[in-house]
PDB file of C-alpha atoms in Angstrom:
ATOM      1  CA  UNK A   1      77.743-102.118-100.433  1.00 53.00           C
ATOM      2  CA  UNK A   2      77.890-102.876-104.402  1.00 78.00           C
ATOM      3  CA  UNK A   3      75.810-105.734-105.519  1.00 92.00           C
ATOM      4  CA  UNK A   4      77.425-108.661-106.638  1.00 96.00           C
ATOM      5  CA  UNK A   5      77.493-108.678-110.231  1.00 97.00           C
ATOM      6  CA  UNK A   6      75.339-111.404-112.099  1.00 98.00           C
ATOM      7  CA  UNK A   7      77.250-113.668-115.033  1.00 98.00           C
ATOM      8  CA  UNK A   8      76.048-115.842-116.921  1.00 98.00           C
ATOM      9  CA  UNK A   9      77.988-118.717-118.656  1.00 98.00           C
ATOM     10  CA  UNK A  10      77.251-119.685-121.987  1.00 98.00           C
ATOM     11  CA  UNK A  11      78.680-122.655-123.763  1.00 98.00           C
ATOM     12  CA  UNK A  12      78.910-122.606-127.911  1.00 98.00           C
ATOM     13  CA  UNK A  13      78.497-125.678-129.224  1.00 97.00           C
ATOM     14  CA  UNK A  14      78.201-127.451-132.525  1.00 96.00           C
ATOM     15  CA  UNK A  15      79.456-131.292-132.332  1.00 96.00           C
ATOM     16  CA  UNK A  16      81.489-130.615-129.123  1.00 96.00           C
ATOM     17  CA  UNK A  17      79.598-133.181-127.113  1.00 96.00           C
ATOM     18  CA  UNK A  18      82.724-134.971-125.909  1.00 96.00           C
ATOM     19  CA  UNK A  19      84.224-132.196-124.600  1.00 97.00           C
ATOM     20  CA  UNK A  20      80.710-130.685-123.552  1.00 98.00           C
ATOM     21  CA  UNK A  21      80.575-132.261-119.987  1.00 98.00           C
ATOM     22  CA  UNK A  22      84.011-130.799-119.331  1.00 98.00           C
ATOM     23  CA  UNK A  23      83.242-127.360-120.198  1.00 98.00           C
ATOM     24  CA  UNK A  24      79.738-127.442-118.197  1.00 98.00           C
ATOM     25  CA  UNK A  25      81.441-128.808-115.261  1.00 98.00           C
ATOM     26  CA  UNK A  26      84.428-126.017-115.115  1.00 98.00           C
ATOM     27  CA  UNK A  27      81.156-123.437-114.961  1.00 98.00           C
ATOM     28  CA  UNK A  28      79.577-125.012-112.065  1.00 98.00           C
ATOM     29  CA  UNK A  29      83.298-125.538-110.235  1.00 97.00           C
ATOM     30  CA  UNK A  30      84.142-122.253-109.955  1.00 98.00           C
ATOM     31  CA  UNK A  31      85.686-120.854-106.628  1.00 98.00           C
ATOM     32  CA  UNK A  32      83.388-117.965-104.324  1.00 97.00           C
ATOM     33  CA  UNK A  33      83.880-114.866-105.108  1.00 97.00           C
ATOM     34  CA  UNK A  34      82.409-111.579-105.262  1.00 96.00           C
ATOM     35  CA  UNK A  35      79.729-112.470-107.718  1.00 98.00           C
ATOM     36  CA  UNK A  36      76.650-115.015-108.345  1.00 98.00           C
ATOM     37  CA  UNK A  37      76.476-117.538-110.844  1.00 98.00           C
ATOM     38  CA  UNK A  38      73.523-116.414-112.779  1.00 98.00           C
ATOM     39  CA  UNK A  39      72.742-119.150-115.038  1.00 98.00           C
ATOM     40  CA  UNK A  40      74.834-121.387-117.191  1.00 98.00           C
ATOM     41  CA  UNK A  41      73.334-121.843-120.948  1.00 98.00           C
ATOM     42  CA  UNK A  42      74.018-124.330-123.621  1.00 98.00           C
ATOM     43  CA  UNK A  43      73.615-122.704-126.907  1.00 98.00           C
ATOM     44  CA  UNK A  44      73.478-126.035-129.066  1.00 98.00           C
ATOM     45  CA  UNK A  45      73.509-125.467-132.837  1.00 97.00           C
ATOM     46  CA  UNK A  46      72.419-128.340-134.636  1.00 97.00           C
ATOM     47  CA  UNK A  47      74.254-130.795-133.383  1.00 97.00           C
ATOM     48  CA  UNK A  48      74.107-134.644-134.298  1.00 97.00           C
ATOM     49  CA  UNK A  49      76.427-136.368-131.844  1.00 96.00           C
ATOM     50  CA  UNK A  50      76.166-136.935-128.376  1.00 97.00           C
ATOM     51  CA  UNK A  51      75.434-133.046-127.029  1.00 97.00           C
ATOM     52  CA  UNK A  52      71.969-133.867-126.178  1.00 96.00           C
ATOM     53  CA  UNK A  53      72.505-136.492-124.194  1.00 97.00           C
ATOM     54  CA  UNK A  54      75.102-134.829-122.288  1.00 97.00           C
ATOM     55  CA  UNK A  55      72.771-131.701-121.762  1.00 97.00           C
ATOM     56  CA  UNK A  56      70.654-134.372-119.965  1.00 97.00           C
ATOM     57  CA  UNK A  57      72.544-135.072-117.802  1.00 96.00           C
ATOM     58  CA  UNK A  58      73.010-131.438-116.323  1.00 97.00           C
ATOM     59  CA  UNK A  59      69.181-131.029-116.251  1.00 93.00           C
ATOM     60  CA  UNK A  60      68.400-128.271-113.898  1.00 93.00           C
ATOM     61  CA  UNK A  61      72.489-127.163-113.622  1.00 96.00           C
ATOM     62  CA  UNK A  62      72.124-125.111-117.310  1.00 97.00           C
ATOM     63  CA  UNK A  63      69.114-123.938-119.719  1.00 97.00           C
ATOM     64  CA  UNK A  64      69.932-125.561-122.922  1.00 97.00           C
ATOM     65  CA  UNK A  65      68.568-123.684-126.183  1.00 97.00           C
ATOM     66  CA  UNK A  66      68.326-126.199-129.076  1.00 96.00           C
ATOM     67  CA  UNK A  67      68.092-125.486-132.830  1.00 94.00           C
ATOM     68  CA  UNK A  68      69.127-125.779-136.253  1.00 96.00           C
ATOM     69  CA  UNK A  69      72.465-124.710-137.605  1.00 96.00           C
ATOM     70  CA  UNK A  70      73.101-121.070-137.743  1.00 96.00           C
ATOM     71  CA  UNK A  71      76.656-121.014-137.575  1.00 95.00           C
ATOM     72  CA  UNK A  72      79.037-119.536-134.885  1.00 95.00           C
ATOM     73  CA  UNK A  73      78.103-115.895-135.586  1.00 96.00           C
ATOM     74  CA  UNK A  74      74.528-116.322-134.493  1.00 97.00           C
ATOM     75  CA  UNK A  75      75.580-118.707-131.503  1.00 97.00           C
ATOM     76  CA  UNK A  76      77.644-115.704-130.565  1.00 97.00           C
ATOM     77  CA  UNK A  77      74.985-113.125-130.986  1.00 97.00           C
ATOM     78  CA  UNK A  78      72.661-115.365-129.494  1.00 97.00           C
ATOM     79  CA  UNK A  79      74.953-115.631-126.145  1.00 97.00           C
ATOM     80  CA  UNK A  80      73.949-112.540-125.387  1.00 98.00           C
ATOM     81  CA  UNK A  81      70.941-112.109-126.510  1.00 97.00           C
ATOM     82  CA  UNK A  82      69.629-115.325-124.611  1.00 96.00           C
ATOM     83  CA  UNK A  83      71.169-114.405-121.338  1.00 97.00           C
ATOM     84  CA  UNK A  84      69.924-112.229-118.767  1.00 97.00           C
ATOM     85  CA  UNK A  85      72.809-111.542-116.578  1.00 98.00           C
ATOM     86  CA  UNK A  86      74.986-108.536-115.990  1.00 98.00           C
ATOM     87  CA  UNK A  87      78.135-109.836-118.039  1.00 98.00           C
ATOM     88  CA  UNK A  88      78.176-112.557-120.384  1.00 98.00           C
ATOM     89  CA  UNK A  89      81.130-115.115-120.300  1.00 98.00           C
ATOM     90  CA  UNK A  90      81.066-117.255-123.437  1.00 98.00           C
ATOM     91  CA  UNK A  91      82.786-120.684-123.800  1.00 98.00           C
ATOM     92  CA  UNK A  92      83.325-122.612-126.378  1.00 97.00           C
ATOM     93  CA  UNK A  93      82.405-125.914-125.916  1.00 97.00           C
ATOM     94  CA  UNK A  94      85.929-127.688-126.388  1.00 96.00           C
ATOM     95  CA  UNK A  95      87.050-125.074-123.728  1.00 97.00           C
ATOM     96  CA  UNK A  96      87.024-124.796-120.112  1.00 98.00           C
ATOM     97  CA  UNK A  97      87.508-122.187-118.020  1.00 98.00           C
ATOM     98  CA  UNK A  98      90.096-122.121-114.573  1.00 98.00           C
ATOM     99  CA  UNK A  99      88.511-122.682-111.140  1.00 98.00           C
ATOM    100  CA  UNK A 100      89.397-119.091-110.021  1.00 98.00           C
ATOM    101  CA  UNK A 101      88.048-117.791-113.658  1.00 98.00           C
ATOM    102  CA  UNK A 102      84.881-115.889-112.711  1.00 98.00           C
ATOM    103  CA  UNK A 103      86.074-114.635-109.196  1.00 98.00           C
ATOM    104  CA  UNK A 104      89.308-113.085-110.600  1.00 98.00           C
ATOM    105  CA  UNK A 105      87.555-111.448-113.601  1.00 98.00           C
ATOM    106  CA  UNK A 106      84.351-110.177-110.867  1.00 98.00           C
ATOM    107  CA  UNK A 107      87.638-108.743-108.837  1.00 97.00           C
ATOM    108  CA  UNK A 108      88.012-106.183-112.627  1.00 96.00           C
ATOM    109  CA  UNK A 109      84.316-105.478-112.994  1.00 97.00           C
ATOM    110  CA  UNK A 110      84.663-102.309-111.165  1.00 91.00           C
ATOM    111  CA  UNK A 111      84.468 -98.319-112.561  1.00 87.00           C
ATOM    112  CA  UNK A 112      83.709 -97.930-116.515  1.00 92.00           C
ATOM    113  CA  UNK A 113      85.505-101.400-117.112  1.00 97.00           C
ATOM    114  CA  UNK A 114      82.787-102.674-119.453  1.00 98.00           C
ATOM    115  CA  UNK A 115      85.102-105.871-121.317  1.00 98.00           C
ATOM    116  CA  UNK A 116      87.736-108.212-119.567  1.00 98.00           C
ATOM    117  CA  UNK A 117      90.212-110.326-121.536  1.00 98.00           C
ATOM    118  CA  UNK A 118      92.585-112.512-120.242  1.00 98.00           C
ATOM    119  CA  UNK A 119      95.540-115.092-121.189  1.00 97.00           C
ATOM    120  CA  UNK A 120      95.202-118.477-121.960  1.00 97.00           C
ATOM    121  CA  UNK A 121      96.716-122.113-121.245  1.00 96.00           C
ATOM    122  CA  UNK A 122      97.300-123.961-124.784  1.00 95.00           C
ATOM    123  CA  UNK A 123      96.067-127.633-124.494  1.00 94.00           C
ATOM    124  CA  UNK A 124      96.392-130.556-126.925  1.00 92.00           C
ATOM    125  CA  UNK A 125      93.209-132.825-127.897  1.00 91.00           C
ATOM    126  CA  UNK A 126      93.250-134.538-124.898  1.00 91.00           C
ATOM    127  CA  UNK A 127      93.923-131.618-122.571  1.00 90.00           C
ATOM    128  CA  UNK A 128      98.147-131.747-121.808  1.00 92.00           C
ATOM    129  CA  UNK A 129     100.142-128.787-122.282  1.00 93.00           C
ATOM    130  CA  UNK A 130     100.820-127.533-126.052  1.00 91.00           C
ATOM    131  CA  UNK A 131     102.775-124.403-124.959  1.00 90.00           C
ATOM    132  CA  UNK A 132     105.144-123.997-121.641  1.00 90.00           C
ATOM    133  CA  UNK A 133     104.113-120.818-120.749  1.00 93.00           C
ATOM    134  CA  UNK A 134     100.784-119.090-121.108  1.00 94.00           C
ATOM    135  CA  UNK A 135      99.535-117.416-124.223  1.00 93.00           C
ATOM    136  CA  UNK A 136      97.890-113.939-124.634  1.00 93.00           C
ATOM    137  CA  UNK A 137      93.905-114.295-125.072  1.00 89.00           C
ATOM    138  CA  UNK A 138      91.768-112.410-127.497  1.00 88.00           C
ATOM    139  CA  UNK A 139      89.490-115.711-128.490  1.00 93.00           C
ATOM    140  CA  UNK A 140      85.953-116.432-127.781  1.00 96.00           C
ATOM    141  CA  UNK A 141      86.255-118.065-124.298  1.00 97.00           C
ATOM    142  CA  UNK A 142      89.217-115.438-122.660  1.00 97.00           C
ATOM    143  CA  UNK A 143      86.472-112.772-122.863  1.00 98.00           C
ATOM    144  CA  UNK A 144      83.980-111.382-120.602  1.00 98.00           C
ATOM    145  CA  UNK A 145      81.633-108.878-121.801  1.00 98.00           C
ATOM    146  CA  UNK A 146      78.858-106.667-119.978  1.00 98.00           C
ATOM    147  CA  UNK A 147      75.904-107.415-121.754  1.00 98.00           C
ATOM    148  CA  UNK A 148      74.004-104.518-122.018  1.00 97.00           C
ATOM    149  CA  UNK A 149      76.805-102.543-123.839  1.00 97.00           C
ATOM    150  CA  UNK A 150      77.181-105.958-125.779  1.00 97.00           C
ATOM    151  CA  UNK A 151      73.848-105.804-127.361  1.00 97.00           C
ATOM    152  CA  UNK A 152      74.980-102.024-129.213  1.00 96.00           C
ATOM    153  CA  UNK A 153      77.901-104.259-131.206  1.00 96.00           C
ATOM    154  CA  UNK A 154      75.087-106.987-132.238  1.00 96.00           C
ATOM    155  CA  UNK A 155      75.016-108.713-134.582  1.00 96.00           C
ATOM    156  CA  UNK A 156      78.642-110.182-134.452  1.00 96.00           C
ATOM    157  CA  UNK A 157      80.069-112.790-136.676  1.00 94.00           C
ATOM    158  CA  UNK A 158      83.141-113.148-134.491  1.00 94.00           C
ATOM    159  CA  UNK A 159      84.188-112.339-131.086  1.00 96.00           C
ATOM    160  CA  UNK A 160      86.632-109.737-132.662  1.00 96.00           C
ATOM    161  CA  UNK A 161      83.763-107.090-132.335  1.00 96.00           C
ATOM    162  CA  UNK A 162      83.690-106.995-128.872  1.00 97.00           C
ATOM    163  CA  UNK A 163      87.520-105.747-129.009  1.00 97.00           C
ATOM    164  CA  UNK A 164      85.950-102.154-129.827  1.00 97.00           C
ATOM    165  CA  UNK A 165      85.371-102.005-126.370  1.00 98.00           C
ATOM    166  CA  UNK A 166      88.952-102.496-125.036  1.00 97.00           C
ATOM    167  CA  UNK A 167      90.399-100.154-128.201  1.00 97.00           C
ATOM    168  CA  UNK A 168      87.573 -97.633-126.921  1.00 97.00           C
ATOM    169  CA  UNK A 169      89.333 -97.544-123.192  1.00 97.00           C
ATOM    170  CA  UNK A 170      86.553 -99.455-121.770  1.00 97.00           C
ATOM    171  CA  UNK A 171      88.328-102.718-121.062  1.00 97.00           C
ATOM    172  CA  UNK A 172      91.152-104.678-119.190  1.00 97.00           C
ATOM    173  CA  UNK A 173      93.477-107.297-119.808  1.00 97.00           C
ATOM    174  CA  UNK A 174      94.537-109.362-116.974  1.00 97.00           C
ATOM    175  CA  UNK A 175      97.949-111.767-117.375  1.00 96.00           C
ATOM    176  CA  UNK A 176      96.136-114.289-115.670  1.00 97.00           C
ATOM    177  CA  UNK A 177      96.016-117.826-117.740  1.00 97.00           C
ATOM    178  CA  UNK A 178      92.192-118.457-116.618  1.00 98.00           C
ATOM    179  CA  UNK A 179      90.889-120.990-119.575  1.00 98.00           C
ATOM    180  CA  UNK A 180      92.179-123.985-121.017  1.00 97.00           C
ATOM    181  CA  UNK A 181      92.138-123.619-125.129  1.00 96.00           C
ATOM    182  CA  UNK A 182      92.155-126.980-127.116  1.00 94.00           C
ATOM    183  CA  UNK A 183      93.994-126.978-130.320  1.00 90.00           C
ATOM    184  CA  UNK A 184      92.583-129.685-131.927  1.00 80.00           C
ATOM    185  CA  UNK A 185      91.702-131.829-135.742  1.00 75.00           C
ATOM    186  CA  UNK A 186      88.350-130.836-136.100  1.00 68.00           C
ATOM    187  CA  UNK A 187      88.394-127.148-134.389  1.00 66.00           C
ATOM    188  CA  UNK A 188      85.941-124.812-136.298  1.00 60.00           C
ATOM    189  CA  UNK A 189      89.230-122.433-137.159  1.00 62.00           C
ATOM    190  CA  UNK A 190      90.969-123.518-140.188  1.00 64.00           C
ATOM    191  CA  UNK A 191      94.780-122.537-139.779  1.00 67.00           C
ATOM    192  CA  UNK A 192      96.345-125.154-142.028  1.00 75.00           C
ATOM    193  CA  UNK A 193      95.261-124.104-145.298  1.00 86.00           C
ATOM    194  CA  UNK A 194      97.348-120.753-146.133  1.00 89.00           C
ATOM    195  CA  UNK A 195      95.409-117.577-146.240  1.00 89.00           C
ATOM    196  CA  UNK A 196      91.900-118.721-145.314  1.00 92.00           C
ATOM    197  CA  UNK A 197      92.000-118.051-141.598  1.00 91.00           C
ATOM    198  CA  UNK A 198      93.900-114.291-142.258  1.00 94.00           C
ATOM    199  CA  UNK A 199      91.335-113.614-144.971  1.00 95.00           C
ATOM    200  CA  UNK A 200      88.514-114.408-142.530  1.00 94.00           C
ATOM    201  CA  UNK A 201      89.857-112.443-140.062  1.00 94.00           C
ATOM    202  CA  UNK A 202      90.089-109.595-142.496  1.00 97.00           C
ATOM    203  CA  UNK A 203      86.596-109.524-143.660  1.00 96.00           C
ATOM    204  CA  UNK A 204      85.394-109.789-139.702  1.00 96.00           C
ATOM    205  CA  UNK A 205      87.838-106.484-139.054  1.00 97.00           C
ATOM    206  CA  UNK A 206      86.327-104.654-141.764  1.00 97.00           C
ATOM    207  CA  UNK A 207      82.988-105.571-141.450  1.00 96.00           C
ATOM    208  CA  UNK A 208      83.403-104.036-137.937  1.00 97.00           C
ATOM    209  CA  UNK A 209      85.292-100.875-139.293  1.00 97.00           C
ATOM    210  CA  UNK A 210      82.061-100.104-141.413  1.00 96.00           C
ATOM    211  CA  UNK A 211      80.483-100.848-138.280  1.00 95.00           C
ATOM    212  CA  UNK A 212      81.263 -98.909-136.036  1.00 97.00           C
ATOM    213  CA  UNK A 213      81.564 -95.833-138.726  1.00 96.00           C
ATOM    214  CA  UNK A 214      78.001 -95.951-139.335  1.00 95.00           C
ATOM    215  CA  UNK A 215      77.840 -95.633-135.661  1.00 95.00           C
ATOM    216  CA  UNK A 216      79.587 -91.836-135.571  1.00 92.00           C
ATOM    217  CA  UNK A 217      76.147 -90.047-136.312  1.00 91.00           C
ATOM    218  CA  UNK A 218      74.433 -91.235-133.092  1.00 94.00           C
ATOM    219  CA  UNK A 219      77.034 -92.648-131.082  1.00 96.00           C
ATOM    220  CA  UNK A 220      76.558 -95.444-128.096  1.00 96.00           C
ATOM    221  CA  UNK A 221      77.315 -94.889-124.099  1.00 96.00           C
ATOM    222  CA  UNK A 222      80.673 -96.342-124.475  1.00 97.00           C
ATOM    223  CA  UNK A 223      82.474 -93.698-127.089  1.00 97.00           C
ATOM    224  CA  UNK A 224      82.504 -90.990-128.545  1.00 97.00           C
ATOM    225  CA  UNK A 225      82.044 -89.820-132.630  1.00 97.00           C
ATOM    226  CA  UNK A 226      85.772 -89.249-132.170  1.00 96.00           C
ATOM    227  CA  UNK A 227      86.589 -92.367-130.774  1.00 97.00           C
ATOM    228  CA  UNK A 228      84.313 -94.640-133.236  1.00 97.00           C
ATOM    229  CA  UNK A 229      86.578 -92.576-136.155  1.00 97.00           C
ATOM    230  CA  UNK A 230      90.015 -93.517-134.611  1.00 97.00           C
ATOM    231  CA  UNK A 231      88.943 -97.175-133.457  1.00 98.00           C
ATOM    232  CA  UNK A 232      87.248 -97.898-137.014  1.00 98.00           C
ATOM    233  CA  UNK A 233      90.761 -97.041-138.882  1.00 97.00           C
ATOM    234  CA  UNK A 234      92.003 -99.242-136.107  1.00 98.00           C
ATOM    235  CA  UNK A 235      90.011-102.242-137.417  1.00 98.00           C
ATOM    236  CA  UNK A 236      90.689-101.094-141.115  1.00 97.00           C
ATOM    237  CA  UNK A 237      94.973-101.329-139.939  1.00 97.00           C
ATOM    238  CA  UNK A 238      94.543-104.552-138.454  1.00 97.00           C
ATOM    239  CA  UNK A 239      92.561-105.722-141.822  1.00 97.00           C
ATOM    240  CA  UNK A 240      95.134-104.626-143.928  1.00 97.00           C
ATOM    241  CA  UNK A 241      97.779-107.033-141.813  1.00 97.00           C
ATOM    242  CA  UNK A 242      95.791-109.643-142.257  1.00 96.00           C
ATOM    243  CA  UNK A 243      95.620-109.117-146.016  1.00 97.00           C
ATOM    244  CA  UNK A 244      98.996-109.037-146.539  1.00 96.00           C
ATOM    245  CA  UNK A 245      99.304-112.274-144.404  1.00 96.00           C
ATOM    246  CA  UNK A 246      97.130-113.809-146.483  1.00 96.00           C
ATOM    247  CA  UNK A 247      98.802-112.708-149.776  1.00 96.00           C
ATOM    248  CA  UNK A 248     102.709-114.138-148.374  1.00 96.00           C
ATOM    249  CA  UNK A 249     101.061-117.704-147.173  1.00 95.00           C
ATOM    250  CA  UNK A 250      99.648-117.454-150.887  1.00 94.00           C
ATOM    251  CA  UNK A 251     103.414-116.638-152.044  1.00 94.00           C
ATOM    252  CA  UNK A 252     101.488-113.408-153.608  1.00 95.00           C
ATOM    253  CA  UNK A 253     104.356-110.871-152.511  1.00 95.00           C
ATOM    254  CA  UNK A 254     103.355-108.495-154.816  1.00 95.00           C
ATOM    255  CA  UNK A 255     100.270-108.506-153.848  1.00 96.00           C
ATOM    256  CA  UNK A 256     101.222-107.792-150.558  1.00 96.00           C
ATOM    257  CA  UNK A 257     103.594-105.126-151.198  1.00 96.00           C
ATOM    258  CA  UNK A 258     100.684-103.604-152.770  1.00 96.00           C
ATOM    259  CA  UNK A 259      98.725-103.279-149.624  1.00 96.00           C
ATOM    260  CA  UNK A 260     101.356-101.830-147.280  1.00 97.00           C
ATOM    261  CA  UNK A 261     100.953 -98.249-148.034  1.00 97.00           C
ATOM    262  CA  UNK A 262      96.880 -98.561-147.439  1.00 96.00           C
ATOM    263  CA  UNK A 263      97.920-100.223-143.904  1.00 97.00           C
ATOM    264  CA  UNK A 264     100.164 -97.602-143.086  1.00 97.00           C
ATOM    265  CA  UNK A 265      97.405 -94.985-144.082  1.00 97.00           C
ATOM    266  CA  UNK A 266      95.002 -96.050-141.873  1.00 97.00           C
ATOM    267  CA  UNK A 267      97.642 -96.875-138.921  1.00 97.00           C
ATOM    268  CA  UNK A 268      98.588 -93.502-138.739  1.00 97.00           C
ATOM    269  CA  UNK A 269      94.880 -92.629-138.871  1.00 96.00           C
ATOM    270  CA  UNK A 270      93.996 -94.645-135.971  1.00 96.00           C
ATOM    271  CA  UNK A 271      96.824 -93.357-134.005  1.00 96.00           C
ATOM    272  CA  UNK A 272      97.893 -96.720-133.396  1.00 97.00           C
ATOM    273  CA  UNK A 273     101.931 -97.677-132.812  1.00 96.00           C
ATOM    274  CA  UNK A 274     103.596 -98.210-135.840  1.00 97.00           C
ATOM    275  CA  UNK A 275     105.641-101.479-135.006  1.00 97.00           C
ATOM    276  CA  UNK A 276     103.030-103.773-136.326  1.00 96.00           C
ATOM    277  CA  UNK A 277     103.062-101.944-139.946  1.00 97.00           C
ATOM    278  CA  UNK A 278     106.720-102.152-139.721  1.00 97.00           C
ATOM    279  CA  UNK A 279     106.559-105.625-139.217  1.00 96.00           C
ATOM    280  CA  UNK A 280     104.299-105.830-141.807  1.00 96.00           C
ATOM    281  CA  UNK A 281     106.513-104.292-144.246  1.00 96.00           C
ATOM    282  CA  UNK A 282     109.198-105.923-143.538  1.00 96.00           C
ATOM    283  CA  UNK A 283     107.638-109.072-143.890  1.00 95.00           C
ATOM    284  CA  UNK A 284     106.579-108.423-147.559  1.00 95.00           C
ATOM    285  CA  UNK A 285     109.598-107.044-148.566  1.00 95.00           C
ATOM    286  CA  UNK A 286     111.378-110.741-147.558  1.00 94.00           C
ATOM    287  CA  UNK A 287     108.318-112.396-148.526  1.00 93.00           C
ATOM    288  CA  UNK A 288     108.324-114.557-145.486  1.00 92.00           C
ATOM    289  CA  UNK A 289     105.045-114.671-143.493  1.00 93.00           C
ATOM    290  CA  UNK A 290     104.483-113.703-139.998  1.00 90.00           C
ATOM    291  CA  UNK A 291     102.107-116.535-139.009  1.00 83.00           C
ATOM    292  CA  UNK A 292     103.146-120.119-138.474  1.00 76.00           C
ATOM    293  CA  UNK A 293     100.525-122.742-139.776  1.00 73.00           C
ATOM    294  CA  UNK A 294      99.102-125.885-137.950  1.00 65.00           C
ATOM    295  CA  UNK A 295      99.587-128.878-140.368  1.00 52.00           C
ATOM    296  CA  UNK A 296      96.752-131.683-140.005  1.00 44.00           C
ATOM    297  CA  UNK A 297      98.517-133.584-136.867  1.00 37.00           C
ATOM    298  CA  UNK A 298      98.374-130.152-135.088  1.00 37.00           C
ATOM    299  CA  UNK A 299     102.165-129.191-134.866  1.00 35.00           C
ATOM    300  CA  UNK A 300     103.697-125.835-135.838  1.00 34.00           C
ATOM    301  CA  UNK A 301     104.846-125.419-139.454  1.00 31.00           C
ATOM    302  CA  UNK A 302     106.822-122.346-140.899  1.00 28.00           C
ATOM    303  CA  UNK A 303     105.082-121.052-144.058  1.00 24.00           C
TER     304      UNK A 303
END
């Protein structure tokens, strides 16, 4: 009989101390399952509000690591690098995960499945439903990660890194809505101010295209040369979308136009499907952009 696999929870958090107690508590809820509860951490960086004193209170439930500012990108790294279980299930701290979150996603860990990623429920500030139905994951706390093939991808400025894994035929995707993601004011994303959040996204999939190329001369457990080449073009393609995102919410069509054929380039590279470039294109030829912005009260606004 397998061993249960160990996971360890660990909470991001920079001035999230009124949602903090939430988020620990959905960790030490969970439902049995075919796994232990390794440890739950509390990666606070820097805060000034009330995180401390809410880490007090949970004295003995989680190991809290305490220190400057670093920024999310070393929280991140640091989630792994900090823990000591099998798999690694960050959290961010105005998150919290589903009851059943950590049994179903023990019920995947099985055969060369090395990252999980599952949907989402949309919540407002104070925790109601945003969106009827459930929304596809891909963000920091719908991820679970196996740690030692995490610590190859480090260091990682965003959670986007650990998607190499999945694109490398390592990981699954289960339909299953098993966190609750706050949309909030003061969230760390910005998405109301057109361009920033696409351009940021951009730099992260590049940075991890370069990545992962200087990885084809000695490549890790996971892939192989051949698959780093096709999965870095990958990340250069999804780059390039964001680009031109960025240049429509700008109103720099031209400059978008511009981009396509580079997209398309490294689309057909990557082997990927060609619907996104086509949406892509089609999208700077009317000049209308693909993403909807958040304005400042939180609602959906057409660019």
């Amino acid at each position: 009989m397998s061993t249960p696999p160990r996971i360890s929870c660990v909470i991001l958090c920079h001035n999230y101390g009124r949602y903090l107690d939430q988020a620990i508590r959905s960790c030490l809820e969970q439902e049995p399952g075919n796994f232990v509860l390794h440890e739950i951490v509390v990666i606070d960086d820097g805060s000034t509000d009330e995180t401390e004193e809410v880490c007090l209170r949970h004295e003995g439930n989680v190991k809290v690591i305490r220190r400057s500012q670093q920024g999310f990108g070393q929280s991140l790294t640091d989630a792994f690098l900090f823990s000591t279980g099998d798999w690694v299930a960050p959290l961010d701290a105005d998150d919290w995960f589903h009851p059943s979150k950590l049994r179903t996603c023990a019920e995947a860990m099985t055969g060369e499945t090395l990252f999980i990623e599952h949907w989402e429920n949309v919540v407002d500030p104070h925790g109601n439903p945003k969106l009827k139905d459930p929304h596809p994951g891909g963000n920091t706390s719908t991820l679970v990660v196996h740690r030692d093939t995490a610590l190859s991808l480090l260091p990682v400025s965003n959670e986007i890194s650990f998607h190499a894994l999945r694109e490398a035929g390592r990981g699954v995707v289960l339909p299953d809505p098993l966190i609750f993601y706050r949309v909030h004011p003061h969230s760390m994303t910005d998405r109301s101010t057109p361009g920033v959040s696409q351009d940021y996204r951009a730099e992260v999939c590049l940075g991890l295209s370069d990545r992962l190329r200087a990885m084809h001369g000695n490549p890790p457990p996971w892939a192989t040369t051949r698959q780093l080449r096709r999965i870095s073009q990958h990340f250069r393609a999804l780059a390039s979308g964001h680009r031109v995102e960025s240049a429509l919410q700008r109103n720099q069509r031209l400059a978008a136009v511009i981009l396509i054929p580079g997209m398309l380039v490294a689309t057909l590279r990557a082997r990927d499907p060609i619907a996104p470039w086509l949406r892509s294109l089609s999208s700077a030829i009317t000049g209308r952009p693909l993403v909807r912005l958040t304005t400042g009260q939180g609602q959906q606004a057409q660019s």
